[in-house]
PDB file of C-alpha atoms in Angstrom:
ATOM      1  CA  UNK A   1       0.112  -0.017  -0.055  1.00  0.00           C
ATOM      2  CA  UNK A   2       2.733   2.343   0.735  1.00  0.00           C
ATOM      3  CA  UNK A   3       4.211   1.799  -2.700  1.00  0.00           C
ATOM      4  CA  UNK A   4       0.910   2.539  -4.337  1.00  0.00           C
ATOM      5  CA  UNK A   5       0.586   5.677  -2.170  1.00  0.00           C
ATOM      6  CA  UNK A   6       3.843   6.856  -3.468  1.00  0.00           C
ATOM      7  CA  UNK A   7       5.883   6.241  -0.325  1.00  0.00           C
ATOM      8  CA  UNK A   8       8.724   4.460  -2.039  1.00  0.00           C
ATOM      9  CA  UNK A   9      11.537   6.043  -0.049  1.00  0.00           C
ATOM     10  CA  UNK A  10       9.878   5.101   3.158  1.00  0.00           C
ATOM     11  CA  UNK A  11       9.490   1.358   1.780  1.00  0.00           C
ATOM     12  CA  UNK A  12      13.220   1.380   1.076  1.00  0.00           C
ATOM     13  CA  UNK A  13      13.835   2.437   4.794  1.00  0.00           C
ATOM     14  CA  UNK A  14      11.602  -0.438   5.993  1.00  0.00           C
ATOM     15  CA  UNK A  15      12.997  -3.048   3.871  1.00  0.00           C
ATOM     16  CA  UNK A  16      16.636  -2.069   4.557  1.00  0.00           C
ATOM     17  CA  UNK A  17      16.182  -2.253   8.248  1.00  0.00           C
ATOM     18  CA  UNK A  18      14.159  -5.620   8.309  1.00  0.00           C
ATOM     19  CA  UNK A  19      16.632  -7.306   6.067  1.00  0.00           C
ATOM     20  CA  UNK A  20      19.826  -8.739   7.677  1.00  0.00           C
ATOM     21  CA  UNK A  21      22.835  -6.544   6.716  1.00  0.00           C
ATOM     22  CA  UNK A  22      24.408  -9.012   4.381  1.00  0.00           C
ATOM     23  CA  UNK A  23      21.072  -9.301   2.140  1.00  0.00           C
ATOM     24  CA  UNK A  24      20.515  -5.582   2.261  1.00  0.00           C
ATOM     25  CA  UNK A  25      23.733  -5.109   0.868  1.00  0.00           C
ATOM     26  CA  UNK A  26      23.344  -7.614  -1.883  1.00  0.00           C
ATOM     27  CA  UNK A  27      19.980  -6.306  -2.773  1.00  0.00           C
ATOM     28  CA  UNK A  28      21.563  -2.936  -3.038  1.00  0.00           C
ATOM     29  CA  UNK A  29      24.499  -4.278  -5.296  1.00  0.00           C
ATOM     30  CA  UNK A  30      21.619  -5.491  -7.706  1.00  0.00           C
ATOM     31  CA  UNK A  31      19.813  -2.448  -7.757  1.00  0.00           C
ATOM     32  CA  UNK A  32      22.965  -0.001  -8.371  1.00  0.00           C
ATOM     33  CA  UNK A  33      24.100  -2.452 -10.990  1.00  0.00           C
ATOM     34  CA  UNK A  34      20.788  -2.146 -12.804  1.00  0.00           C
ATOM     35  CA  UNK A  35      20.929   1.346 -12.571  1.00  0.00           C
ATOM     36  CA  UNK A  36      24.174   1.703 -14.383  1.00  0.00           C
ATOM     37  CA  UNK A  37      22.891   1.453 -17.883  1.00  0.00           C
ATOM     38  CA  UNK A  38      23.577   4.651 -19.786  1.00  0.00           C
ATOM     39  CA  UNK A  39      25.097   6.130 -16.573  1.00  0.00           C
ATOM     40  CA  UNK A  40      27.825   7.985 -18.584  1.00  0.00           C
ATOM     41  CA  UNK A  41      31.494   8.548 -17.851  1.00  0.00           C
ATOM     42  CA  UNK A  42      31.027  10.459 -14.700  1.00  0.00           C
ATOM     43  CA  UNK A  43      30.075   7.513 -12.714  1.00  0.00           C
ATOM     44  CA  UNK A  44      32.690   4.996 -14.347  1.00  0.00           C
ATOM     45  CA  UNK A  45      33.705   3.956 -10.898  1.00  0.00           C
ATOM     46  CA  UNK A  46      30.307   2.698  -9.896  1.00  0.00           C
ATOM     47  CA  UNK A  47      30.864  -0.936 -11.548  1.00  0.00           C
ATOM     48  CA  UNK A  48      34.000  -1.140  -9.376  1.00  0.00           C
ATOM     49  CA  UNK A  49      32.113  -0.287  -6.415  1.00  0.00           C
ATOM     50  CA  UNK A  50      29.424  -2.980  -7.053  1.00  0.00           C
ATOM     51  CA  UNK A  51      32.233  -5.509  -7.755  1.00  0.00           C
ATOM     52  CA  UNK A  52      34.171  -4.409  -4.474  1.00  0.00           C
ATOM     53  CA  UNK A  53      30.913  -4.690  -2.375  1.00  0.00           C
ATOM     54  CA  UNK A  54      30.168  -8.114  -3.778  1.00  0.00           C
ATOM     55  CA  UNK A  55      33.748  -9.236  -2.981  1.00  0.00           C
ATOM     56  CA  UNK A  56      33.285  -7.868   0.497  1.00  0.00           C
ATOM     57  CA  UNK A  57      29.890  -9.880   0.964  1.00  0.00           C
ATOM     58  CA  UNK A  58      31.764 -13.214  -0.542  1.00  0.00           C
ATOM     59  CA  UNK A  59      35.031 -12.793   1.235  1.00  0.00           C
ATOM     60  CA  UNK A  60      34.534 -10.569   4.433  1.00  0.00           C
ATOM     61  CA  UNK A  61      37.879  -9.791   5.788  1.00  0.00           C
ATOM     62  CA  UNK A  62      39.851  -6.677   6.995  1.00  0.00           C
ATOM     63  CA  UNK A  63      41.754  -6.040   3.694  1.00  0.00           C
ATOM     64  CA  UNK A  64      38.603  -5.805   1.789  1.00  0.00           C
ATOM     65  CA  UNK A  65      36.821  -3.702   4.375  1.00  0.00           C
ATOM     66  CA  UNK A  66      39.781  -1.258   4.264  1.00  0.00           C
ATOM     67  CA  UNK A  67      39.644  -1.325   0.318  1.00  0.00           C
ATOM     68  CA  UNK A  68      35.884  -0.399   0.692  1.00  0.00           C
ATOM     69  CA  UNK A  69      36.351   2.345   3.269  1.00  0.00           C
ATOM     70  CA  UNK A  70      39.137   3.857   1.149  1.00  0.00           C
ATOM     71  CA  UNK A  71      36.888   3.729  -1.888  1.00  0.00           C
ATOM     72  CA  UNK A  72      34.091   5.595  -0.087  1.00  0.00           C
ATOM     73  CA  UNK A  73      36.591   8.117   1.255  1.00  0.00           C
ATOM     74  CA  UNK A  74      38.144   8.955  -2.088  1.00  0.00           C
ATOM     75  CA  UNK A  75      34.538   9.524  -3.469  1.00  0.00           C
ATOM     76  CA  UNK A  76      33.666  11.578  -0.432  1.00  0.00           C
ATOM     77  CA  UNK A  77      30.625   9.373  -0.086  1.00  0.00           C
ATOM     78  CA  UNK A  78      28.862  11.279  -2.926  1.00  0.00           C
ATOM     79  CA  UNK A  79      27.945   8.426  -5.151  1.00  0.00           C
ATOM     80  CA  UNK A  80      25.739   5.445  -4.885  1.00  0.00           C
ATOM     81  CA  UNK A  81      28.849   3.254  -5.150  1.00  0.00           C
ATOM     82  CA  UNK A  82      30.591   4.958  -2.299  1.00  0.00           C
ATOM     83  CA  UNK A  83      27.683   4.307   0.072  1.00  0.00           C
ATOM     84  CA  UNK A  84      27.381   0.806  -1.205  1.00  0.00           C
ATOM     85  CA  UNK A  85      30.875  -0.216  -0.323  1.00  0.00           C
ATOM     86  CA  UNK A  86      30.285   1.781   2.943  1.00  0.00           C
ATOM     87  CA  UNK A  87      27.560  -0.419   3.782  1.00  0.00           C
ATOM     88  CA  UNK A  88      29.388  -3.606   2.674  1.00  0.00           C
ATOM     89  CA  UNK A  89      32.226  -2.772   4.988  1.00  0.00           C
ATOM     90  CA  UNK A  90      29.957  -2.025   8.008  1.00  0.00           C
ATOM     91  CA  UNK A  91      27.887  -5.179   7.316  1.00  0.00           C
ATOM     92  CA  UNK A  92      30.208  -7.321   9.379  1.00  0.00           C
ATOM     93  CA  UNK A  93      29.360  -5.088  12.323  1.00  0.00           C
ATOM     94  CA  UNK A  94      32.005  -2.571  12.739  1.00  0.00           C
ATOM     95  CA  UNK A  95      32.128   1.164  11.669  1.00  0.00           C
ATOM     96  CA  UNK A  96      35.764   1.764  12.442  1.00  0.00           C
ATOM     97  CA  UNK A  97      38.560   1.047   9.714  1.00  0.00           C
ATOM     98  CA  UNK A  98      40.373  -2.261  10.233  1.00  0.00           C
ATOM     99  CA  UNK A  99      43.602  -0.754  11.191  1.00  0.00           C
ATOM    100  CA  UNK A 100      41.946   1.008  14.162  1.00  0.00           C
ATOM    101  CA  UNK A 101      42.792  -1.415  17.234  1.00  0.00           C
ATOM    102  CA  UNK A 102      39.635  -0.351  18.950  1.00  0.00           C
ATOM    103  CA  UNK A 103      36.493  -1.828  17.206  1.00  0.00           C
ATOM    104  CA  UNK A 104      33.272   0.572  17.315  1.00  0.00           C
ATOM    105  CA  UNK A 105      30.146  -1.813  16.664  1.00  0.00           C
ATOM    106  CA  UNK A 106      27.998  -0.522  13.903  1.00  0.00           C
ATOM    107  CA  UNK A 107      24.632   0.733  15.287  1.00  0.00           C
ATOM    108  CA  UNK A 108      21.876  -1.743  13.992  1.00  0.00           C
ATOM    109  CA  UNK A 109      20.544   0.995  11.524  1.00  0.00           C
ATOM    110  CA  UNK A 110      23.897   1.853  10.138  1.00  0.00           C
ATOM    111  CA  UNK A 111      24.048  -0.519   7.188  1.00  0.00           C
ATOM    112  CA  UNK A 112      20.469   0.053   6.562  1.00  0.00           C
ATOM    113  CA  UNK A 113      21.047   3.843   6.347  1.00  0.00           C
ATOM    114  CA  UNK A 114      24.111   3.379   3.959  1.00  0.00           C
ATOM    115  CA  UNK A 115      21.983   1.132   1.719  1.00  0.00           C
ATOM    116  CA  UNK A 116      19.195   3.629   1.555  1.00  0.00           C
ATOM    117  CA  UNK A 117      21.717   6.399   0.767  1.00  0.00           C
ATOM    118  CA  UNK A 118      23.048   4.326  -2.085  1.00  0.00           C
ATOM    119  CA  UNK A 119      19.586   3.423  -3.471  1.00  0.00           C
ATOM    120  CA  UNK A 120      18.452   7.115  -3.399  1.00  0.00           C
ATOM    121  CA  UNK A 121      21.685   8.092  -5.247  1.00  0.00           C
ATOM    122  CA  UNK A 122      21.276   5.430  -7.698  1.00  0.00           C
ATOM    123  CA  UNK A 123      17.664   6.599  -8.475  1.00  0.00           C
ATOM    124  CA  UNK A 124      18.746  10.389  -9.319  1.00  0.00           C
ATOM    125  CA  UNK A 125      20.915   9.447 -12.281  1.00  0.00           C
ATOM    126  CA  UNK A 126      20.324  12.011 -15.184  1.00  0.00           C
ATOM    127  CA  UNK A 127      17.714  11.070 -17.688  1.00  0.00           C
ATOM    128  CA  UNK A 128      15.580   8.723 -15.484  1.00  0.00           C
ATOM    129  CA  UNK A 129      12.331   9.060 -13.341  1.00  0.00           C
ATOM    130  CA  UNK A 130      13.500   8.960  -9.641  1.00  0.00           C
ATOM    131  CA  UNK A 131      10.253   7.975  -8.152  1.00  0.00           C
ATOM    132  CA  UNK A 132       9.768   5.225 -10.789  1.00  0.00           C
ATOM    133  CA  UNK A 133      13.165   4.044 -10.021  1.00  0.00           C
ATOM    134  CA  UNK A 134      12.897   3.989  -6.188  1.00  0.00           C
ATOM    135  CA  UNK A 135       9.551   1.955  -6.787  1.00  0.00           C
ATOM    136  CA  UNK A 136      11.209  -0.413  -8.875  1.00  0.00           C
ATOM    137  CA  UNK A 137      14.085  -0.906  -6.464  1.00  0.00           C
ATOM    138  CA  UNK A 138      11.275  -1.626  -3.573  1.00  0.00           C
ATOM    139  CA  UNK A 139       9.194  -3.797  -5.812  1.00  0.00           C
ATOM    140  CA  UNK A 140      12.303  -5.903  -6.547  1.00  0.00           C
ATOM    141  CA  UNK A 141      13.118  -6.578  -2.887  1.00  0.00           C
ATOM    142  CA  UNK A 142       9.550  -7.181  -2.065  1.00  0.00           C
ATOM    143  CA  UNK A 143       9.454  -9.893  -5.101  1.00  0.00           C
ATOM    144  CA  UNK A 144      12.410 -11.439  -3.641  1.00  0.00           C
ATOM    145  CA  UNK A 145      12.114 -11.200   0.025  1.00  0.00           C
ATOM    146  CA  UNK A 146       8.370 -10.898   0.855  1.00  0.00           C
ATOM    147  CA  UNK A 147       6.728 -13.902   2.503  1.00  0.00           C
ATOM    148  CA  UNK A 148       4.891 -16.315   0.135  1.00  0.00           C
ATOM    149  CA  UNK A 149       1.555 -17.905   1.162  1.00  0.00           C
ATOM    150  CA  UNK A 150       1.825 -21.530   1.996  1.00  0.00           C
ATOM    151  CA  UNK A 151       0.134 -23.913  -0.477  1.00  0.00           C
ATOM    152  CA  UNK A 152      -1.700 -26.864   1.183  1.00  0.00           C
TER     153      UNK A 152
END
């Protein structure tokens, strides 16, 4: 109902917070990747961000987390990809860089907030209908993760 009423952004927040961190990041990878068609040269680093986030999900370790955080810093967290790799780095539970001896746990909403930031930035690419893209991102998650009726 929220999607039909035009509250796609709110639906993204609900989905991102409801999903386990790794699933939220995987969903975000898919959405950012699908949004790259015709993105133009200004966003040439975005495919690399998606690949790095996926690698972080598949092989979570401090070296890859550090690469993710460095990527995000270089992009000044101004792109969908930079927030995507931030979410991937935080998905293992820490917001501090691996090089810092004291580990600071990620607040429960940190990964979800980074995922939503990435999705919203991916939706505002030039030449696309932002509202339609946000709705498509939410619809995809609901199609994949929503409970299914049990057949008897």
